[in-house]
Amino acid sequence: MIFMHSMPLDARHTSLHSKRKVRSQSGQVQNATAPLFPQEPSTEWPSAQTSKRRLIPLSFANRAYQNTFNQPLFYSRQNNWLAKRYNNLWGRYPIGSISTYHPPLLPQGYNIVQNPGSRNRLAKATKLRNNADEDTKFVEGRIQEYYDQRINRNRNKWMFKPIGGTTLHLKEIFLGRCWDFIENRGKDLENPSKVDCNELWETFSKSFAFKGPCDVTSKDYALFFDLYDEKPLNDKVMFWSGTRELTHAYTRLYDKFTTLEDTLAGYLLNGLRWCGSKEDPGIDYKECPYECSKQKAFWGLAAAKLARRARGIVHVMLNGTRQHLVDRQIFPSFMDDSYLAENQLSSLPVRDVKEFRILVGHTLHHKSLERCDSLTILELQNRAKARGLKTTCFDNPYFIRHLLCLDNPGDPLCLFKVYDQDVLPEK
């Protein structure tokens, strides 16, 4: 999924290495290399944590990310200067031998087969699916097929097919998760001591019990969401669509973002299934229609509640290679009927959100079906701008590729060029 831009570090750091003369206590004059970054008292770590060259790891990491391109990390002060700088410099620093996907703003005609460096490093490069432009009309047609399936008369064949019934022991799981959330994650609640898990369960179960599985509406769940309040989240809200595993791998690794599944409602019912029945005991444990078992009314309210907590920078992680592995059906990166479109985007407090940041990832060795400023991702960008949100979009940010390579460390696309900070290239 993610791809690195290999830029010569010697060219990048040449100006940072300067020779100077210093005088030791014995009065002798000696040559010394100035530290790569000056020590900052506010971020200085204990001496045991510094390197042989007295580099401060925290400062080193911050500067390193600020000097790389396409890095929408929360601590790099983002004023679009990264994209502008990249636009000015990319011609002087051609794609390295490892990168097989073009970074943003690079000419779309780049092809791994035409890149000699890539051919040398990857013997089977000609067999890899490169990141060349996909036929826009073809992708548009496949996306339209998806929407046609959802509105034509054949939709009943797959959208309402019966599946397994309500999760067994739903009440016990609900109550256990509830007390666990209050005990271990109560800091996200306004008044955790006032949250009664038994009351939450009674209200929740009454919302759908003794009703048809497809007869429940948002109004039925409204009282449940009124029973608790959660604190605002500054620069921590992370929406996702088509990237469930990747998004949660990222949020678990860094613990700096909050997804829908990290909220109280999401934590209680993530991965569970439920639907009502007009007969005793009021809950159907045998089968639920597929579309109705998704409980869109419930999750729509939960998604909107998370969006209203957003402050500062809001992140959205999308799948630019959203294709079913079996039938090859292509899905839009931004769906018109998704929670992001119907609930979250419209519920964002525009005055409190300073940036709507879109992150688009792509599966390793697969074509990019959608990118920033194209097709449905462009539609999302336009909708966000229409709401008055400052919108930025990053195609293939580096951290996504790092996450993908955790599962595929031996993949040719994961052979990154690594420099030891104690042995940085000199002039």
GROMACS .gro file of C-alpha atoms in nm:
model
  427
    1MET     CA    1   0.000   0.000   0.000
    2ILE     CA    2   0.251   0.270   0.078
    3PHE     CA    3   0.548   0.393  -0.104
    4MET     CA    4   0.850   0.592  -0.007
    5HIS     CA    5   1.022   0.872  -0.192
    6SER     CA    6   1.394   0.804  -0.187
    7MET     CA    7   1.577   1.137  -0.188
    8PRO     CA    8   1.959   1.158  -0.160
    9LEU     CA    9   2.028   1.234   0.202
   10ASP     CA   10   2.374   1.371   0.120
   11ALA     CA   11   2.210   1.643  -0.088
   12ARG     CA   12   1.953   1.706   0.182
   13HIS     CA   13   2.197   1.735   0.469
   14THR     CA   14   2.496   1.897   0.297
   15SER     CA   15   2.411   2.241   0.423
   16LEU     CA   16   2.351   2.110   0.773
   17HIS     CA   17   2.709   1.992   0.828
   18SER     CA   18   2.951   2.275   0.895
   19LYS     CA   19   3.302   2.263   1.029
   20ARG     CA   20   3.403   2.492   1.308
   21LYS     CA   21   3.693   2.529   1.550
   22VAL     CA   22   3.647   2.490   1.921
   23ARG     CA   23   3.893   2.526   2.205
   24SER     CA   24   3.912   2.258   2.470
   25GLN     CA   25   3.987   2.323   2.836
   26SER     CA   26   4.353   2.238   2.775
   27GLY     CA   27   4.377   2.524   2.527
   28GLN     CA   28   4.426   2.306   2.220
   29VAL     CA   29   4.243   2.392   1.903
   30GLN     CA   30   4.062   2.103   1.737
   31ASN     CA   31   3.818   2.050   1.453
   32ALA     CA   32   3.468   1.948   1.550
   33THR     CA   33   3.156   1.887   1.357
   34ALA     CA   34   2.863   2.096   1.470
   35PRO     CA   35   2.568   1.888   1.593
   36LEU     CA   36   2.309   1.821   1.329
   37PHE     CA   37   2.049   1.996   1.541
   38PRO     CA   38   2.113   2.224   1.839
   39GLN     CA   39   2.005   2.094   2.174
   40GLU     CA   40   1.681   2.245   2.286
   41PRO     CA   41   1.628   2.268   2.663
   42SER     CA   42   1.254   2.211   2.627
   43THR     CA   43   1.305   1.878   2.450
   44GLU     CA   44   1.645   1.768   2.585
   45TRP     CA   45   1.645   1.411   2.703
   46PRO     CA   46   1.874   1.263   2.970
   47SER     CA   47   2.227   1.205   2.847
   48ALA     CA   48   2.168   0.830   2.845
   49GLN     CA   49   1.907   0.884   2.577
   50THR     CA   50   2.126   1.083   2.341
   51SER     CA   51   2.338   0.933   2.066
   52LYS     CA   52   2.717   0.930   2.036
   53ARG     CA   53   2.698   1.250   1.837
   54ARG     CA   54   2.482   1.412   2.105
   55LEU     CA   55   2.174   1.408   1.885
   56ILE     CA   56   1.849   1.447   2.070
   57PRO     CA   57   1.621   1.168   1.941
   58LEU     CA   58   1.299   1.366   1.984
   59SER     CA   59   1.437   1.669   1.804
   60PHE     CA   60   1.595   1.448   1.540
   61ALA     CA   61   1.266   1.274   1.467
   62ASN     CA   62   1.069   1.597   1.453
   63ARG     CA   63   1.314   1.763   1.215
   64ALA     CA   64   1.338   1.451   1.001
   65TYR     CA   65   0.965   1.438   0.946
   66GLN     CA   66   0.941   1.811   0.889
   67ASN     CA   67   1.207   1.784   0.618
   68THR     CA   68   1.038   1.500   0.432
   69PHE     CA   69   0.753   1.532   0.191
   70ASN     CA   70   0.397   1.411   0.210
   71GLN     CA   71   0.410   1.366   0.588
   72PRO     CA   72   0.081   1.486   0.738
   73LEU     CA   73   0.186   1.416   1.096
   74PHE     CA   74   0.018   1.604   1.375
   75TYR     CA   75   0.336   1.772   1.499
   76SER     CA   76   0.457   1.909   1.166
   77ARG     CA   77   0.311   2.255   1.131
   78GLN     CA   78   0.114   2.209   0.816
   79ASN     CA   79   0.056   2.520   0.607
   80ASN     CA   80   0.077   2.348   0.270
   81TRP     CA   81   0.445   2.442   0.259
   82LEU     CA   82   0.541   2.076   0.224
   83ALA     CA   83   0.346   2.038  -0.097
   84LYS     CA   84   0.479   2.367  -0.235
   85ARG     CA   85   0.836   2.273  -0.149
   86TYR     CA   86   0.795   1.933  -0.306
   87ASN     CA   87   0.655   2.090  -0.622
   88ASN     CA   88   0.970   2.300  -0.653
   89LEU     CA   89   1.221   2.027  -0.574
   90TRP     CA   90   1.097   1.703  -0.723
   91GLY     CA   91   1.263   1.766  -1.061
   92ARG     CA   92   1.607   1.796  -0.901
   93TYR     CA   93   1.561   1.475  -0.703
   94PRO     CA   94   1.429   1.200  -0.933
   95ILE     CA   95   1.254   0.896  -0.797
   96GLY     CA   96   1.490   0.655  -0.624
   97SER     CA   97   1.545   0.296  -0.713
   98ILE     CA   98   1.306   0.157  -0.453
   99SER     CA   99   0.997   0.369  -0.508
  100THR     CA  100   0.746   0.209  -0.741
  101TYR     CA  101   0.463   0.455  -0.684
  102HIS     CA  102   0.481   0.822  -0.771
  103PRO     CA  103   0.449   1.072  -0.484
  104PRO     CA  104   0.189   1.350  -0.510
  105LEU     CA  105   0.242   1.618  -0.773
  106LEU     CA  106   0.475   1.391  -0.971
  107PRO     CA  107   0.391   1.348  -1.341
  108GLN     CA  108   0.133   1.075  -1.378
  109GLY     CA  109   0.322   0.914  -1.666
  110TYR     CA  110   0.580   0.758  -1.435
  111ASN     CA  111   0.607   0.384  -1.488
  112ILE     CA  112   0.819   0.136  -1.298
  113VAL     CA  113   0.900  -0.050  -1.620
  114GLN     CA  114   1.061   0.267  -1.760
  115ASN     CA  115   1.265   0.335  -1.447
  116PRO     CA  116   1.612   0.172  -1.482
  117GLY     CA  117   1.686   0.196  -1.111
  118SER     CA  118   1.369   0.013  -1.023
  119ARG     CA  119   1.437  -0.257  -1.281
  120ASN     CA  120   1.781  -0.317  -1.133
  121ARG     CA  121   1.651  -0.351  -0.779
  122LEU     CA  122   1.340  -0.547  -0.862
  123ALA     CA  123   1.417  -0.830  -1.101
  124LYS     CA  124   1.052  -0.902  -1.158
  125ALA     CA  125   0.948  -0.541  -1.192
  126THR     CA  126   0.770  -0.597  -1.521
  127LYS     CA  127   0.527  -0.830  -1.346
  128LEU     CA  128   0.434  -0.580  -1.076
  129ARG     CA  129   0.116  -0.382  -1.111
  130ASN     CA  130   0.245  -0.027  -1.125
  131ASN     CA  131   0.080   0.299  -1.034
  132ALA     CA  132   0.015   0.419  -1.387
  133ASP     CA  133  -0.314   0.595  -1.456
  134GLU     CA  134  -0.619   0.375  -1.451
  135ASP     CA  135  -0.871   0.445  -1.725
  136THR     CA  136  -1.091   0.703  -1.555
  137LYS     CA  137  -1.397   0.608  -1.755
  138PHE     CA  138  -1.351   0.242  -1.664
  139VAL     CA  139  -1.335   0.318  -1.292
  140GLU     CA  140  -1.631   0.553  -1.317
  141GLY     CA  141  -1.827   0.279  -1.491
  142ARG     CA  142  -1.749   0.022  -1.223
  143ILE     CA  143  -1.843   0.266  -0.948
  144GLN     CA  144  -2.172   0.332  -1.125
  145GLU     CA  145  -2.232  -0.043  -1.137
  146TYR     CA  146  -2.200  -0.050  -0.760
  147TYR     CA  147  -2.463   0.221  -0.714
  148ASP     CA  148  -2.690   0.055  -0.971
  149GLN     CA  149  -2.680  -0.266  -0.769
  150ARG     CA  150  -2.794  -0.079  -0.462
  151ILE     CA  151  -3.101   0.074  -0.628
  152ASN     CA  152  -3.222  -0.179  -0.884
  153ARG     CA  153  -3.463  -0.462  -0.822
  154ASN     CA  154  -3.182  -0.713  -0.779
  155ARG     CA  155  -3.077  -0.545  -0.456
  156ASN     CA  156  -3.301  -0.776  -0.254
  157LYS     CA  157  -3.098  -1.075  -0.367
  158TRP     CA  158  -2.795  -0.966  -0.168
  159MET     CA  159  -2.889  -0.676   0.057
  160PHE     CA  160  -3.170  -0.853   0.240
  161LYS     CA  161  -3.049  -1.211   0.236
  162PRO     CA  162  -3.082  -1.372   0.582
  163ILE     CA  163  -2.769  -1.410   0.790
  164GLY     CA  164  -2.700  -1.515   1.148
  165GLY     CA  165  -2.921  -1.377   1.420
  166THR     CA  166  -2.845  -1.157   1.720
  167THR     CA  167  -2.513  -1.227   1.891
  168LEU     CA  168  -2.563  -1.475   2.175
  169HIS     CA  169  -2.528  -1.333   2.528
  170LEU     CA  170  -2.562  -0.981   2.386
  171LYS     CA  171  -2.669  -0.840   2.724
  172GLU     CA  172  -2.377  -0.989   2.914
  173ILE     CA  173  -2.126  -0.870   2.654
  174PHE     CA  174  -2.282  -0.523   2.654
  175LEU     CA  175  -2.267  -0.486   3.033
  176GLY     CA  176  -1.913  -0.623   3.059
  177ARG     CA  177  -1.782  -0.387   2.794
  178CYS     CA  178  -1.967  -0.097   2.952
  179TRP     CA  179  -1.809  -0.136   3.296
  180ASP     CA  180  -1.471  -0.196   3.136
  181PHE     CA  181  -1.501   0.127   2.937
  182ILE     CA  182  -1.597   0.331   3.243
  183GLU     CA  183  -1.315   0.182   3.450
  184ASN     CA  184  -1.035   0.203   3.193
  185ARG     CA  185  -1.146   0.470   2.946
  186GLY     CA  186  -1.361   0.691   3.161
  187LYS     CA  187  -1.138   0.991   3.094
  188ASP     CA  188  -1.323   1.040   2.764
  189LEU     CA  189  -1.660   1.076   2.939
  190GLU     CA  190  -1.787   1.402   3.086
  191ASN     CA  191  -1.924   1.241   3.404
  192PRO     CA  192  -1.821   0.875   3.415
  193SER     CA  193  -1.952   0.829   3.769
  194LYS     CA  194  -2.303   0.914   3.650
  195VAL     CA  195  -2.310   0.659   3.369
  196ASP     CA  196  -2.527   0.360   3.466
  197CYS     CA  197  -2.456   0.056   3.249
  198ASN     CA  198  -2.780  -0.115   3.347
  199GLU     CA  199  -2.977   0.192   3.242
  200LEU     CA  200  -2.786   0.203   2.914
  201TRP     CA  201  -2.873  -0.159   2.842
  202GLU     CA  202  -3.241  -0.120   2.925
  203THR     CA  203  -3.268   0.186   2.703
  204PHE     CA  204  -3.073   0.025   2.422
  205SER     CA  205  -3.270  -0.302   2.424
  206LYS     CA  206  -3.604  -0.120   2.427
  207SER     CA  207  -3.496   0.067   2.114
  208PHE     CA  208  -3.524  -0.243   1.894
  209ALA     CA  209  -3.689  -0.521   2.097
  210PHE     CA  210  -4.037  -0.637   1.985
  211LYS     CA  211  -3.999  -0.447   1.657
  212GLY     CA  212  -3.942  -0.572   1.307
  213PRO     CA  213  -3.572  -0.599   1.218
  214CYS     CA  214  -3.609  -0.330   0.951
  215ASP     CA  215  -3.854  -0.106   1.139
  216VAL     CA  216  -3.607   0.065   1.375
  217THR     CA  217  -3.524   0.431   1.306
  218SER     CA  218  -3.283   0.688   1.445
  219LYS     CA  219  -3.554   0.822   1.674
  220ASP     CA  220  -3.568   0.487   1.850
  221TYR     CA  221  -3.200   0.514   1.948
  222ALA     CA  222  -3.197   0.886   2.029
  223LEU     CA  223  -3.273   0.838   2.399
  224PHE     CA  224  -2.979   0.599   2.436
  225PHE     CA  225  -2.732   0.860   2.310
  226ASP     CA  226  -2.881   1.124   2.540
  227LEU     CA  227  -2.781   0.924   2.849
  228TYR     CA  228  -2.411   1.017   2.834
  229ASP     CA  229  -2.178   1.289   2.711
  230GLU     CA  230  -1.821   1.263   2.587
  231LYS     CA  231  -1.545   1.523   2.589
  232PRO     CA  232  -1.431   1.718   2.281
  233LEU     CA  233  -1.130   1.581   2.095
  234ASN     CA  234  -0.858   1.818   1.976
  235ASP     CA  235  -0.666   1.690   1.669
  236LYS     CA  236  -0.767   1.333   1.760
  237VAL     CA  237  -1.074   1.246   1.552
  238MET     CA  238  -1.005   0.988   1.282
  239PHE     CA  239  -1.277   0.892   1.033
  240TRP     CA  240  -1.230   0.597   0.799
  241SER     CA  241  -1.397   0.428   0.505
  242GLY     CA  242  -1.278   0.101   0.354
  243THR     CA  243  -0.970   0.098   0.578
  244ARG     CA  244  -1.095  -0.061   0.901
  245GLU     CA  245  -0.793  -0.281   0.977
  246LEU     CA  246  -0.534  -0.028   0.865
  247THR     CA  247  -0.692   0.260   1.056
  248HIS     CA  248  -0.717   0.066   1.379
  249ALA     CA  249  -0.364  -0.068   1.343
  250TYR     CA  250  -0.248   0.293   1.321
  251THR     CA  251  -0.456   0.421   1.611
  252ARG     CA  252  -0.356   0.129   1.836
  253LEU     CA  253   0.010   0.176   1.752
  254TYR     CA  254   0.025   0.546   1.833
  255ASP     CA  255  -0.276   0.591   2.063
  256LYS     CA  256  -0.318   0.947   1.941
  257PHE     CA  257  -0.644   0.920   1.750
  258THR     CA  258  -1.002   0.828   1.830
  259THR     CA  259  -1.215   0.633   1.585
  260LEU     CA  260  -1.583   0.546   1.602
  261GLU     CA  261  -1.494   0.215   1.764
  262ASP     CA  262  -1.312   0.398   2.046
  263THR     CA  263  -1.624   0.587   2.157
  264LEU     CA  264  -1.856   0.446   2.423
  265ALA     CA  265  -2.121   0.339   2.171
  266GLY     CA  266  -1.862   0.190   1.939
  267TYR     CA  267  -1.681   0.009   2.218
  268LEU     CA  268  -2.004  -0.146   2.345
  269LEU     CA  269  -2.129  -0.287   2.016
  270ASN     CA  270  -1.834  -0.316   1.780
  271GLY     CA  271  -1.846  -0.651   1.600
  272LEU     CA  272  -2.186  -0.746   1.744
  273ARG     CA  273  -2.512  -0.810   1.560
  274TRP     CA  274  -2.866  -0.753   1.680
  275CYS     CA  275  -3.220  -0.726   1.546
  276GLY     CA  276  -3.566  -0.732   1.694
  277SER     CA  277  -3.860  -0.967   1.661
  278LYS     CA  278  -4.230  -0.904   1.715
  279GLU     CA  279  -4.253  -1.235   1.897
  280ASP     CA  280  -4.113  -1.337   2.235
  281PRO     CA  281  -3.846  -1.279   2.357
  282GLY     CA  282  -3.847  -0.967   2.137
  283ILE     CA  283  -3.497  -1.034   2.002
  284ASP     CA  284  -3.429  -1.262   1.704
  285TYR     CA  285  -3.137  -1.494   1.776
  286LYS     CA  286  -3.189  -1.706   1.461
  287GLU     CA  287  -3.154  -1.477   1.161
  288CYS     CA  288  -3.150  -1.110   1.065
  289PRO     CA  289  -3.173  -0.955   0.716
  290TYR     CA  290  -2.825  -0.853   0.606
  291GLU     CA  291  -2.897  -0.486   0.538
  292CYS     CA  292  -3.102  -0.436   0.855
  293SER     CA  293  -2.855  -0.622   1.074
  294LYS     CA  294  -2.601  -0.348   1.005
  295GLN     CA  295  -2.818  -0.120   1.221
  296LYS     CA  296  -2.742   0.188   1.017
  297ALA     CA  297  -2.975   0.398   1.232
  298PHE     CA  298  -2.767   0.326   1.543
  299TRP     CA  299  -2.425   0.367   1.386
  300GLY     CA  300  -2.534   0.681   1.204
  301LEU     CA  301  -2.611   0.851   1.536
  302ALA     CA  302  -2.288   0.722   1.688
  303ALA     CA  303  -2.089   0.857   1.391
  304ALA     CA  304  -2.256   1.197   1.415
  305LYS     CA  305  -2.189   1.212   1.791
  306LEU     CA  306  -1.818   1.154   1.729
  307ALA     CA  307  -1.809   1.421   1.457
  308ARG     CA  308  -1.959   1.681   1.691
  309ARG     CA  309  -1.669   1.624   1.933
  310ALA     CA  310  -1.410   1.714   1.669
  311ARG     CA  311  -1.180   2.012   1.723
  312GLY     CA  312  -0.865   2.122   1.541
  313ILE     CA  313  -0.751   1.881   1.269
  314VAL     CA  314  -0.983   1.601   1.156
  315HIS     CA  315  -0.826   1.304   0.977
  316VAL     CA  316  -1.000   1.081   0.723
  317MET     CA  317  -0.836   0.760   0.599
  318LEU     CA  318  -0.965   0.628   0.265
  319ASN     CA  319  -0.887   0.328   0.048
  320GLY     CA  320  -0.773   0.431  -0.299
  321THR     CA  321  -0.762   0.066  -0.411
  322ARG     CA  322  -1.104  -0.045  -0.297
  323GLN     CA  323  -1.169  -0.362  -0.491
  324HIS     CA  324  -1.319  -0.694  -0.388
  325LEU     CA  325  -1.055  -0.965  -0.411
  326VAL     CA  326  -1.297  -1.236  -0.532
  327ASP     CA  327  -1.533  -1.084  -0.790
  328ARG     CA  328  -1.309  -0.780  -0.862
  329GLN     CA  329  -1.600  -0.544  -0.798
  330ILE     CA  330  -1.468  -0.189  -0.760
  331PHE     CA  331  -1.612   0.022  -0.479
  332PRO     CA  332  -1.589   0.401  -0.455
  333SER     CA  333  -1.337   0.534  -0.205
  334PHE     CA  334  -1.600   0.781  -0.086
  335MET     CA  335  -1.950   0.634  -0.083
  336ASP     CA  336  -2.258   0.853  -0.101
  337ASP     CA  337  -2.439   0.631   0.148
  338SER     CA  338  -2.153   0.594   0.398
  339TYR     CA  339  -2.153   0.725   0.753
  340LEU     CA  340  -1.885   0.970   0.647
  341ALA     CA  341  -2.112   1.119   0.380
  342GLU     CA  342  -2.446   1.106   0.557
  343ASN     CA  343  -2.357   1.166   0.923
  344GLN     CA  344  -2.002   1.273   0.996
  345LEU     CA  345  -1.923   1.540   0.738
  346SER     CA  346  -2.253   1.718   0.796
  347SER     CA  347  -2.211   1.708   1.176
  348LEU     CA  348  -1.863   1.861   1.200
  349PRO     CA  349  -1.852   2.191   1.392
  350VAL     CA  350  -1.702   2.402   1.113
  351ARG     CA  351  -1.593   2.687   1.339
  352ASP     CA  352  -1.396   2.451   1.562
  353VAL     CA  353  -1.230   2.247   1.285
  354LYS     CA  354  -0.924   2.413   1.135
  355GLU     CA  355  -0.839   2.142   0.881
  356PHE     CA  356  -1.008   1.844   0.715
  357ARG     CA  357  -0.716   1.617   0.628
  358ILE     CA  358  -0.772   1.327   0.386
  359LEU     CA  359  -0.524   1.037   0.377
  360VAL     CA  360  -0.547   0.803   0.076
  361GLY     CA  361  -0.373   0.467   0.088
  362HIS     CA  362  -0.317   0.200  -0.178
  363THR     CA  363  -0.260  -0.173  -0.155
  364LEU     CA  364   0.089  -0.295  -0.235
  365HIS     CA  365   0.130  -0.410  -0.598
  366HIS     CA  366  -0.217  -0.289  -0.699
  367LYS     CA  367  -0.315  -0.007  -0.925
  368SER     CA  368  -0.438   0.314  -0.769
  369LEU     CA  369  -0.803   0.332  -0.866
  370GLU     CA  370  -0.856   0.672  -0.703
  371ARG     CA  371  -0.626   0.945  -0.581
  372CYS     CA  372  -0.651   1.293  -0.439
  373ASP     CA  373  -0.831   1.533  -0.674
  374SER     CA  374  -0.997   1.252  -0.870
  375LEU     CA  375  -1.335   1.079  -0.889
  376THR     CA  376  -1.511   1.027  -0.555
  377ILE     CA  377  -1.222   1.159  -0.346
  378LEU     CA  378  -1.253   1.487  -0.534
  379GLU     CA  379  -1.624   1.478  -0.452
  380LEU     CA  380  -1.541   1.448  -0.082
  381GLN     CA  381  -1.293   1.735  -0.108
  382ASN     CA  382  -1.555   1.954  -0.275
  383ARG     CA  383  -1.820   1.871  -0.017
  384ALA     CA  384  -1.584   1.954   0.267
  385LYS     CA  385  -1.486   2.283   0.103
  386ALA     CA  386  -1.852   2.364   0.044
  387ARG     CA  387  -1.904   2.338   0.420
  388GLY     CA  388  -1.628   2.593   0.472
  389LEU     CA  389  -1.361   2.347   0.584
  390LYS     CA  390  -0.997   2.393   0.491
  391THR     CA  391  -0.932   2.067   0.306
  392THR     CA  392  -0.600   1.895   0.235
  393CYS     CA  393  -0.537   1.557   0.077
  394PHE     CA  394  -0.230   1.330   0.096
  395ASP     CA  395  -0.185   1.043  -0.147
  396ASN     CA  396   0.015   0.750  -0.011
  397PRO     CA  397   0.162   0.908   0.304
  398TYR     CA  398   0.467   0.718   0.423
  399PHE     CA  399   0.328   0.592   0.752
  400ILE     CA  400   0.063   0.384   0.572
  401ARG     CA  401   0.328   0.200   0.376
  402HIS     CA  402   0.522   0.138   0.697
  403LEU     CA  403   0.212  -0.023   0.848
  404LEU     CA  404   0.155  -0.243   0.544
  405CYS     CA  405   0.516  -0.353   0.549
  406LEU     CA  406   0.483  -0.477   0.906
  407ASP     CA  407   0.291  -0.771   0.759
  408ASN     CA  408   0.515  -0.799   0.452
  409PRO     CA  409   0.870  -0.712   0.564
  410GLY     CA  410   1.032  -0.907   0.281
  411ASP     CA  411   0.830  -0.746   0.004
  412PRO     CA  412   1.043  -0.561  -0.255
  413LEU     CA  413   0.839  -0.247  -0.192
  414CYS     CA  414   0.944  -0.261   0.173
  415LEU     CA  415   1.320  -0.254   0.112
  416PHE     CA  416   1.366   0.097   0.243
  417LYS     CA  417   1.700   0.272   0.237
  418VAL     CA  418   1.796   0.318   0.602
  419TYR     CA  419   2.061   0.545   0.751
  420ASP     CA  420   2.203   0.510   1.100
  421GLN     CA  421   2.175   0.848   1.268
  422ASP     CA  422   2.530   0.798   1.400
  423VAL     CA  423   2.663   0.743   1.049
  424LEU     CA  424   2.485   1.009   0.847
  425PRO     CA  425   2.645   1.080   0.509
  426GLU     CA  426   2.895   1.364   0.513
  427LYS     CA  427   2.993   1.600   0.233
   0.00000   0.00000   0.00000
